[in-house]
Amino acid sequence: MKFDTVVLGGGIVGVSVALQLQRRGLAVALVDRKAPGNETSLGNAGLIQREGVYPYAFPRDFGSLVRYAGNRATDVRYHRAAILKLMPFLYRYWHHSRADRHARIARAYSTLIEHCVTEHRELIDAAGAQALLRTGGWMKIFRTEGAWRQAIEEARRWDAEYGVDYEALDRAALKLAEPSLSSTLAGGVRYKAADSVSDPNGLVTAYAKLFEQLGGKVLLGDAGTLEPSWRVTTRDGTVEAKSAVIAMGPWSGDIAGKFGYDLPLAVKRGYHMHYAPANGAKLNQPVLDVEAGYLITPMVRGIRLTTGVELGYRDAAKTPVQLDAVEPLAREIFPLGARVDAEPWLGGRPCTPDMMPIIGAAPRHRDLWFAFGHAHHGLTLGPVTGRLIAEMITGAPTLVDPTPFRVERF
C-alpha cells in the first residue's frame, strides 16, 4: 500500500487535508482509529464563523479572573488536580491575550477566517451536502441591556476592521427572528455572513465520501505507529507514503512528541446534549447565551446544547457539572423537552497559547507536516487549512501567507 501522502486524523481538518490533496492528483491514505467525523468533529456547535477574526482570548480583567478562580462560573470550569500542570500554558495564553497582542494575532488569523465560508461552500457543493448547510448567520443573545450594547460596540469594531457583517436586534426584533425564545431577553447580535450546519458528523462524512469517490483510501489504524519515511500500521496492512500529515486534533501533540517536538498544546474540554423541543417550539439558527455561557442550536438529532470550557487532563473521566448547571438556564430561554441522549458527549478542543493553529512543515523532518491546534474553530477552518497544506505540499501558490502559523514560532 504505497501512497504519495498519508494523513493521520479523520476529523474535519484531516479529512479536508486528504480531500484537497486527492483533488490535486496525489494518491492519499486517510488513517484514524475510527470512521471519519466520530471524535472531536462530532460534538461541535456546527458554526462556520466568518465573524471569528479575534480568536477566543483569556480574560484579563480582575473581575473575571476572580469569578473563574472560584470555579463556579457556568462558562469556564477547571479540574483542581490538573490546574498546576496547566499553569505554564495558561500563563502564556494570558500573555498573548493582552489587547495589543490579541490585535496582532487577529491580523494574521483573519486571513484564514475570511475564506472559511467560501471554502466550505465549495466543498459542500462538490460533496452534495447542501441539505446540511444553513445560511443566514448565527446569533448572540443577551439577558441585560448593558451586555447587549457592549456586544454591539464589539461587532461595530470588527466590522470596521475586517468587514464583519452584523445586525443588532432589539427586544422586538429578536422576538420576530426567534419567536420561541424568551421575551425577557434584552436583545441580540446576529453575524449574518457566517454559516452553520445541522450535522457536523454528517458533513465530515460527506467530505470523506467525496475523498473516496476521487480515489482516496480511508483506513482504520493506529497513528501512534507512524515511523519516518513514512510508514503507519493499519488493519489492512502497512501504509507507505512519501509524506505524512499529522492532523490528530487533541492527540496531535502525542504524535509530534514522538519525533521530538515539544509543543505547548492544551485541550479545552466541552460537553453536549440533545433535547427534543417542547410545545412545538422551533429554533431557526444557533444561539449563544453569552452571559450564561452555553449555546443551543438546531441539529438533525434535536436541539443541541453545548457547554463552554472545562480545563483538565484530556483523558480524564467525564465531569459534566457545566451541563447540569446551564441546562436550567437554557430552559429559561428556550422550551427544551426531554434529553435525547443516554449520556452527555465529551470532546476536546486542541489549543495553542497564541490562539492560532499550527499549519506547515515540521522543521527537522523532511516531508512531515502539521495541521492542528484550531481550538474553537476546527470546523470553521478545516477546508481552508486543507487547501493551505495541499498547496504547500504540491508547491503551488498559497491562498494565504502561511508564515504566522509555522511551528517554528514556538
Coordinates of C-alpha atoms in Angstrom, one line a residue:
M1 CA 0.0 0.0 0.0
K2 CA 2.0 2.9 -1.3
F3 CA 0.7 6.5 -1.4
D4 CA 2.0 10.0 -2.0
T5 CA 0.7 11.2 1.3
V6 CA -0.7 9.6 4.5
V7 CA -3.0 11.9 6.5
L8 CA -3.4 11.0 10.2
G9 CA -6.7 12.1 11.6
G10 CA -10.3 11.7 10.5
G11 CA -11.8 14.9 11.8
I12 CA -12.8 17.9 9.8
V13 CA -9.2 19.1 9.4
G14 CA -7.7 15.7 8.5
V15 CA -10.5 14.9 6.0
S16 CA -10.2 18.3 4.4
V17 CA -6.4 17.9 4.0
A18 CA -6.8 14.5 2.5
L19 CA -9.6 15.7 0.2
Q20 CA -7.7 18.7 -1.0
L21 CA -4.6 16.7 -1.7
Q22 CA -6.5 14.0 -3.6
R23 CA -8.2 16.7 -5.7
R24 CA -4.8 17.9 -6.8
G25 CA -3.8 14.5 -8.2
L26 CA -2.0 12.9 -5.3
A27 CA -2.7 9.4 -4.0
V28 CA -3.7 9.8 -0.4
A29 CA -4.5 7.5 2.5
L30 CA -6.5 8.8 5.5
V31 CA -5.8 6.9 8.7
D32 CA -7.6 7.0 12.0
R33 CA -8.8 4.6 14.7
K34 CA -12.5 5.4 13.9
A35 CA -14.5 6.3 10.9
P36 CA -14.2 9.9 9.8
G37 CA -16.0 12.5 11.9
N38 CA -16.5 10.4 15.1
E39 CA -14.2 12.2 17.6
T40 CA -13.9 15.9 18.2
S41 CA -15.7 16.8 14.9
L42 CA -18.8 15.0 16.1
G43 CA -19.5 17.3 19.0
N44 CA -19.1 21.0 18.0
A45 CA -21.8 23.6 17.6
G46 CA -21.8 23.4 13.8
L47 CA -20.7 27.0 13.3
I48 CA -18.6 28.3 10.3
Q49 CA -17.6 31.5 12.0
R50 CA -16.9 34.2 9.4
E51 CA -17.0 36.8 12.2
G52 CA -14.4 34.9 14.2
V53 CA -11.4 37.1 13.4
Y54 CA -10.5 37.5 17.0
P55 CA -9.8 34.0 18.5
Y56 CA -11.2 33.4 22.0
A57 CA -8.8 35.2 24.4
F58 CA -8.0 34.6 28.1
P59 CA -9.8 37.1 30.3
R60 CA -7.6 39.7 31.7
D61 CA -9.9 41.9 33.8
F62 CA -9.7 41.4 37.5
G63 CA -13.4 40.7 38.0
S64 CA -13.4 37.8 35.5
L65 CA -10.3 36.3 37.0
V66 CA -11.8 36.3 40.4
R67 CA -15.0 34.8 39.2
Y68 CA -13.2 32.0 37.4
A69 CA -10.9 31.4 40.3
G70 CA -13.9 30.4 42.4
N71 CA -14.6 27.6 39.9
R72 CA -18.3 28.1 39.9
A73 CA -18.8 30.0 36.7
T74 CA -21.0 28.4 34.1
D75 CA -18.8 29.1 31.1
V76 CA -15.4 28.0 32.4
R77 CA -14.6 25.3 35.0
Y78 CA -11.4 23.6 35.9
H79 CA -10.2 20.4 37.4
R80 CA -8.2 21.2 40.6
A81 CA -6.0 18.2 40.1
A82 CA -4.8 19.4 36.7
I83 CA -4.5 23.2 37.2
L84 CA -0.9 23.2 38.4
K85 CA 0.2 21.3 35.3
L86 CA -1.8 23.7 33.1
M87 CA -0.5 26.9 34.7
P88 CA 2.5 27.4 32.2
F89 CA 0.1 27.1 29.3
L90 CA -2.5 29.3 30.9
Y91 CA 0.2 32.0 31.7
R92 CA 1.3 32.0 28.0
Y93 CA -2.4 32.2 26.9
W94 CA -3.0 35.1 29.3
H95 CA 0.2 36.8 27.9
H96 CA -0.9 36.6 24.3
S97 CA -4.4 37.8 25.2
R98 CA -3.3 41.3 26.0
A99 CA -5.2 43.7 23.8
D100 CA -2.3 44.8 21.6
R101 CA -1.0 41.2 21.2
H102 CA -4.6 39.9 20.5
A103 CA -5.0 42.5 17.8
R104 CA -1.7 41.4 16.1
I105 CA -2.9 37.8 16.3
A106 CA -6.2 38.8 14.7
R107 CA -4.5 40.4 11.7
A108 CA -2.9 37.1 10.9
Y109 CA -5.8 34.9 12.0
S110 CA -8.3 36.9 9.9
T111 CA -6.5 35.8 6.7
L112 CA -7.8 32.3 7.3
I113 CA -11.2 33.3 8.6
E114 CA -12.0 35.4 5.6
H115 CA -12.0 32.2 3.4
C116 CA -13.9 29.9 5.8
V117 CA -17.3 30.2 4.3
T118 CA -16.3 30.2 0.6
E119 CA -14.0 27.1 1.1
H120 CA -16.7 25.2 2.9
R121 CA -19.4 26.1 0.4
E122 CA -17.2 24.9 -2.5
L123 CA -16.6 21.5 -0.8
I124 CA -20.3 21.3 0.3
D125 CA -21.4 21.7 -3.4
A126 CA -18.8 19.2 -4.6
A127 CA -19.9 16.7 -1.9
G128 CA -23.6 17.1 -2.5
A129 CA -24.1 18.1 1.2
Q130 CA -26.2 21.2 0.6
A131 CA -29.0 19.8 2.8
L132 CA -26.8 20.2 5.8
L133 CA -25.9 23.8 5.2
R134 CA -27.8 26.6 7.0
T135 CA -27.0 30.2 5.7
G136 CA -28.0 33.5 7.3
G137 CA -25.7 33.5 10.2
W138 CA -25.9 32.8 13.9
M139 CA -26.8 34.9 16.9
K140 CA -25.6 36.0 20.3
I141 CA -28.3 36.8 22.8
F142 CA -28.2 38.9 26.0
R143 CA -30.1 39.0 29.2
T144 CA -29.1 42.5 30.1
E145 CA -29.1 45.7 28.1
G146 CA -25.6 46.6 29.2
A147 CA -24.1 43.4 27.8
W148 CA -26.0 43.7 24.6
R149 CA -24.8 47.3 24.0
Q150 CA -21.2 46.2 24.7
A151 CA -21.6 43.4 22.1
I152 CA -22.8 45.9 19.6
E153 CA -19.8 48.0 20.1
E154 CA -17.5 45.0 19.6
A155 CA -19.4 44.0 16.4
R156 CA -19.1 47.5 15.1
R157 CA -15.3 47.4 15.7
W158 CA -15.0 44.1 14.0
D159 CA -17.0 45.3 11.1
A160 CA -14.8 48.4 10.7
E161 CA -11.6 46.4 10.9
Y162 CA -12.5 43.3 9.0
G163 CA -15.8 43.8 7.3
V164 CA -17.7 41.5 9.7
D165 CA -21.4 41.9 8.7
Y166 CA -23.7 42.1 11.7
E167 CA -27.2 43.1 12.7
A168 CA -28.3 44.4 16.1
L169 CA -31.7 43.2 17.2
D170 CA -33.6 44.9 20.0
R171 CA -36.1 43.0 22.1
A172 CA -38.9 43.2 19.4
A173 CA -36.6 42.3 16.5
L174 CA -35.2 39.4 18.4
K175 CA -38.7 38.1 19.2
L176 CA -39.6 38.4 15.5
A177 CA -36.4 36.4 14.4
E178 CA -36.8 33.7 17.1
P179 CA -40.4 33.6 18.4
S180 CA -39.7 30.7 20.7
L181 CA -37.0 32.5 22.7
S182 CA -38.0 34.1 26.0
S183 CA -39.4 37.6 25.9
T184 CA -37.2 38.6 28.8
L185 CA -34.1 38.9 26.7
A186 CA -32.7 42.4 26.2
G187 CA -31.5 41.9 22.6
G188 CA -29.2 40.0 20.2
V189 CA -26.4 40.4 17.7
R190 CA -26.6 38.3 14.5
Y191 CA -23.5 37.7 12.4
K192 CA -25.0 37.5 9.0
A193 CA -22.0 36.3 6.9
A194 CA -21.5 33.1 8.9
D195 CA -23.0 29.7 8.1
S196 CA -23.8 26.7 10.2
V197 CA -24.6 23.0 9.6
S198 CA -27.2 20.7 11.1
D199 CA -25.0 17.7 11.4
P200 CA -21.2 18.2 11.8
N201 CA -20.6 14.4 11.7
G202 CA -22.7 14.2 8.5
L203 CA -20.7 17.0 6.9
V204 CA -17.3 15.3 7.6
T205 CA -18.8 12.0 6.4
A206 CA -19.9 13.7 3.2
Y207 CA -16.4 15.1 2.6
A208 CA -14.8 11.7 3.3
K209 CA -17.1 10.0 0.8
L210 CA -16.1 12.6 -1.8
F211 CA -12.5 11.8 -1.0
E212 CA -13.1 8.1 -1.6
Q213 CA -15.0 8.8 -4.8
L214 CA -11.9 10.6 -6.1
G215 CA -9.8 7.6 -5.4
G216 CA -8.7 8.3 -1.8
K217 CA -8.4 5.5 0.7
V218 CA -9.9 5.6 4.2
L219 CA -8.2 3.1 6.6
L220 CA -8.6 2.2 10.2
G221 CA -5.3 2.2 12.0
D222 CA -3.1 3.5 14.9
A223 CA -1.4 6.8 14.2
G224 CA 1.0 6.1 17.0
T225 CA 2.7 3.6 14.8
L226 CA 3.9 6.3 12.4
E227 CA 7.6 5.9 11.6
P228 CA 9.9 8.1 9.4
S229 CA 9.9 8.0 5.7
W230 CA 6.7 7.4 6.2
R231 CA 5.0 4.2 7.4
V232 CA 2.0 3.5 9.6
T233 CA 0.2 0.3 10.5
T234 CA -3.5 -0.2 9.6
R235 CA -5.9 -3.1 9.8
D236 CA -5.3 -3.7 6.1
G237 CA -1.5 -3.7 6.4
T238 CA 1.3 -1.2 6.4
V239 CA 0.9 2.1 4.5
E240 CA 4.0 3.6 3.0
A241 CA 3.9 7.2 1.8
K242 CA 6.3 9.9 0.6
S243 CA 4.9 12.4 3.1
A244 CA 2.8 12.4 6.2
V245 CA 0.4 15.0 7.7
I246 CA -0.4 15.0 11.4
A247 CA -4.0 16.3 11.9
M248 CA -5.0 14.4 15.0
G249 CA -6.6 17.3 16.9
P250 CA -6.2 16.8 20.7
W251 CA -3.9 13.8 20.1
S252 CA -1.5 15.6 17.7
G253 CA 0.9 16.5 20.5
D254 CA 1.4 12.8 21.3
I255 CA 2.4 12.0 17.7
A256 CA 4.5 15.2 17.3
G257 CA 6.2 14.5 20.6
K258 CA 7.3 11.1 19.4
F259 CA 9.5 12.9 16.9
G260 CA 11.0 15.3 19.4
Y261 CA 8.6 18.3 19.0
D262 CA 7.6 19.5 22.5
L263 CA 4.7 21.8 21.6
P264 CA 2.7 24.0 24.0
L265 CA -0.7 22.3 23.4
A266 CA -3.6 22.1 25.8
V267 CA -7.2 20.8 25.5
K268 CA -10.3 22.7 26.3
R269 CA -12.9 20.1 27.0
G270 CA -16.6 20.6 26.3
Y271 CA -19.9 18.7 26.5
H272 CA -23.1 18.5 24.6
M273 CA -26.6 17.0 25.0
H274 CA -29.5 16.8 22.6
Y275 CA -33.1 17.7 23.6
A276 CA -36.5 17.4 22.0
P277 CA -38.1 20.9 21.6
A278 CA -41.2 21.2 23.8
N279 CA -44.6 22.5 22.9
G280 CA -43.9 22.9 19.2
A281 CA -41.0 25.3 19.8
K282 CA -38.6 26.0 16.9
L283 CA -35.1 27.4 16.8
N284 CA -34.0 28.8 13.4
Q285 CA -30.3 29.3 14.0
P286 CA -27.5 28.7 16.5
V287 CA -27.9 30.9 19.6
L288 CA -25.2 31.7 22.1
D289 CA -26.4 32.9 25.6
V290 CA -23.3 35.0 26.2
E291 CA -23.9 35.8 29.9
A292 CA -24.7 32.2 30.9
G293 CA -22.0 30.5 28.8
Y294 CA -23.8 27.9 26.6
L295 CA -25.0 27.6 23.0
I296 CA -28.2 25.9 21.7
T297 CA -28.5 25.0 18.0
P298 CA -30.9 23.0 15.9
M299 CA -29.4 19.7 14.8
V300 CA -30.7 16.7 12.9
R301 CA -30.9 14.9 16.3
G302 CA -32.7 17.7 18.1
I303 CA -31.7 20.9 19.9
R304 CA -28.0 20.6 20.8
L305 CA -26.9 22.3 24.0
T306 CA -23.1 22.8 24.1
T307 CA -21.1 23.9 27.1
G308 CA -18.2 26.3 27.5
V309 CA -14.7 25.3 28.6
E310 CA -13.6 22.7 31.0
L311 CA -9.9 22.7 31.8
G312 CA -8.5 19.4 32.8
Y313 CA -6.5 16.4 31.6
R314 CA -7.5 15.4 28.1
D315 CA -8.3 11.8 29.1
A316 CA -9.9 12.4 32.5
A317 CA -13.4 10.9 33.2
K318 CA -16.5 12.9 32.3
T319 CA -17.5 15.6 34.9
P320 CA -20.5 17.3 33.2
V321 CA -21.2 19.7 36.0
Q322 CA -21.3 22.6 33.5
L323 CA -24.0 20.9 31.5
D324 CA -26.1 20.3 34.6
A325 CA -25.5 24.0 35.6
V326 CA -26.5 25.5 32.3
E327 CA -29.4 23.3 31.4
P328 CA -31.9 25.1 33.7
L329 CA -30.6 28.4 32.3
A330 CA -31.2 27.2 28.8
R331 CA -34.7 26.1 29.8
E332 CA -35.4 29.7 30.9
I333 CA -34.7 31.0 27.4
F334 CA -36.0 28.2 25.2
P335 CA -38.6 25.4 25.9
L336 CA -36.3 22.3 25.9
G337 CA -38.1 19.0 26.3
A338 CA -36.6 15.7 27.4
R339 CA -33.0 14.7 26.9
V340 CA -32.5 12.6 23.8
D341 CA -29.0 11.2 24.5
A342 CA -28.3 8.5 27.1
E343 CA -25.4 10.4 28.4
P344 CA -23.5 13.7 27.7
W345 CA -21.0 13.7 24.9
L346 CA -17.4 14.9 25.8
G347 CA -14.8 16.1 23.4
G348 CA -11.6 18.2 23.5
R349 CA -10.6 21.3 21.5
P350 CA -6.8 21.3 20.8
C351 CA -5.4 24.8 21.7
T352 CA -2.1 26.7 21.4
P353 CA -1.3 29.6 23.8
D354 CA -1.3 32.2 21.0
M355 CA -4.8 31.0 19.8
M356 CA -3.6 30.2 16.3
P357 CA -3.3 26.8 14.6
I358 CA -0.1 25.1 13.7
I359 CA -0.1 24.7 9.9
G360 CA 3.1 23.9 8.0
A361 CA 6.2 21.7 7.6
A362 CA 7.9 20.1 10.6
P363 CA 11.3 21.8 10.6
R364 CA 13.5 18.7 11.5
H365 CA 11.8 16.0 9.4
R366 CA 11.6 16.0 5.6
D367 CA 8.0 15.6 4.3
L368 CA 6.3 15.7 7.7
W369 CA 3.5 18.3 8.0
F370 CA 1.4 19.7 10.9
A371 CA -2.2 20.7 10.8
F372 CA -3.7 21.0 14.3
G373 CA -4.4 23.4 17.2
H374 CA -7.5 25.0 15.8
A375 CA -9.2 25.4 19.3
H376 CA -12.8 26.5 18.9
H377 CA -12.6 26.9 15.1
G378 CA -11.8 23.4 13.9
L379 CA -14.9 23.1 11.8
T380 CA -14.6 26.7 10.7
L381 CA -11.1 26.4 9.4
G382 CA -10.9 22.8 8.3
P383 CA -11.3 23.3 4.5
V384 CA -9.1 26.4 4.3
T385 CA -6.4 24.5 6.3
G386 CA -6.7 21.6 4.0
R387 CA -6.3 23.8 1.0
L388 CA -3.2 25.6 2.5
I389 CA -1.5 22.3 3.4
A390 CA -2.2 20.9 -0.1
E391 CA -0.8 24.0 -1.8
M392 CA 2.4 23.8 0.3
I393 CA 2.9 20.1 -0.3
T394 CA 2.4 20.4 -4.0
G395 CA 4.4 23.6 -4.3
A396 CA 1.5 25.7 -5.6
P397 CA 1.0 29.4 -4.7
T398 CA -0.8 29.6 -1.4
L399 CA -4.2 31.2 -0.8
V400 CA -2.8 33.0 2.3
D401 CA 0.6 33.6 3.8
P402 CA 1.4 30.5 5.9
T403 CA 4.2 32.1 7.8
P404 CA 2.3 33.1 11.0
F405 CA 1.1 29.5 11.5
R406 CA 4.5 27.8 11.4
V407 CA 5.5 25.6 14.3
E408 CA 8.8 27.5 14.5
R409 CA 7.1 30.3 16.3
F410 CA 7.3 28.1 19.4

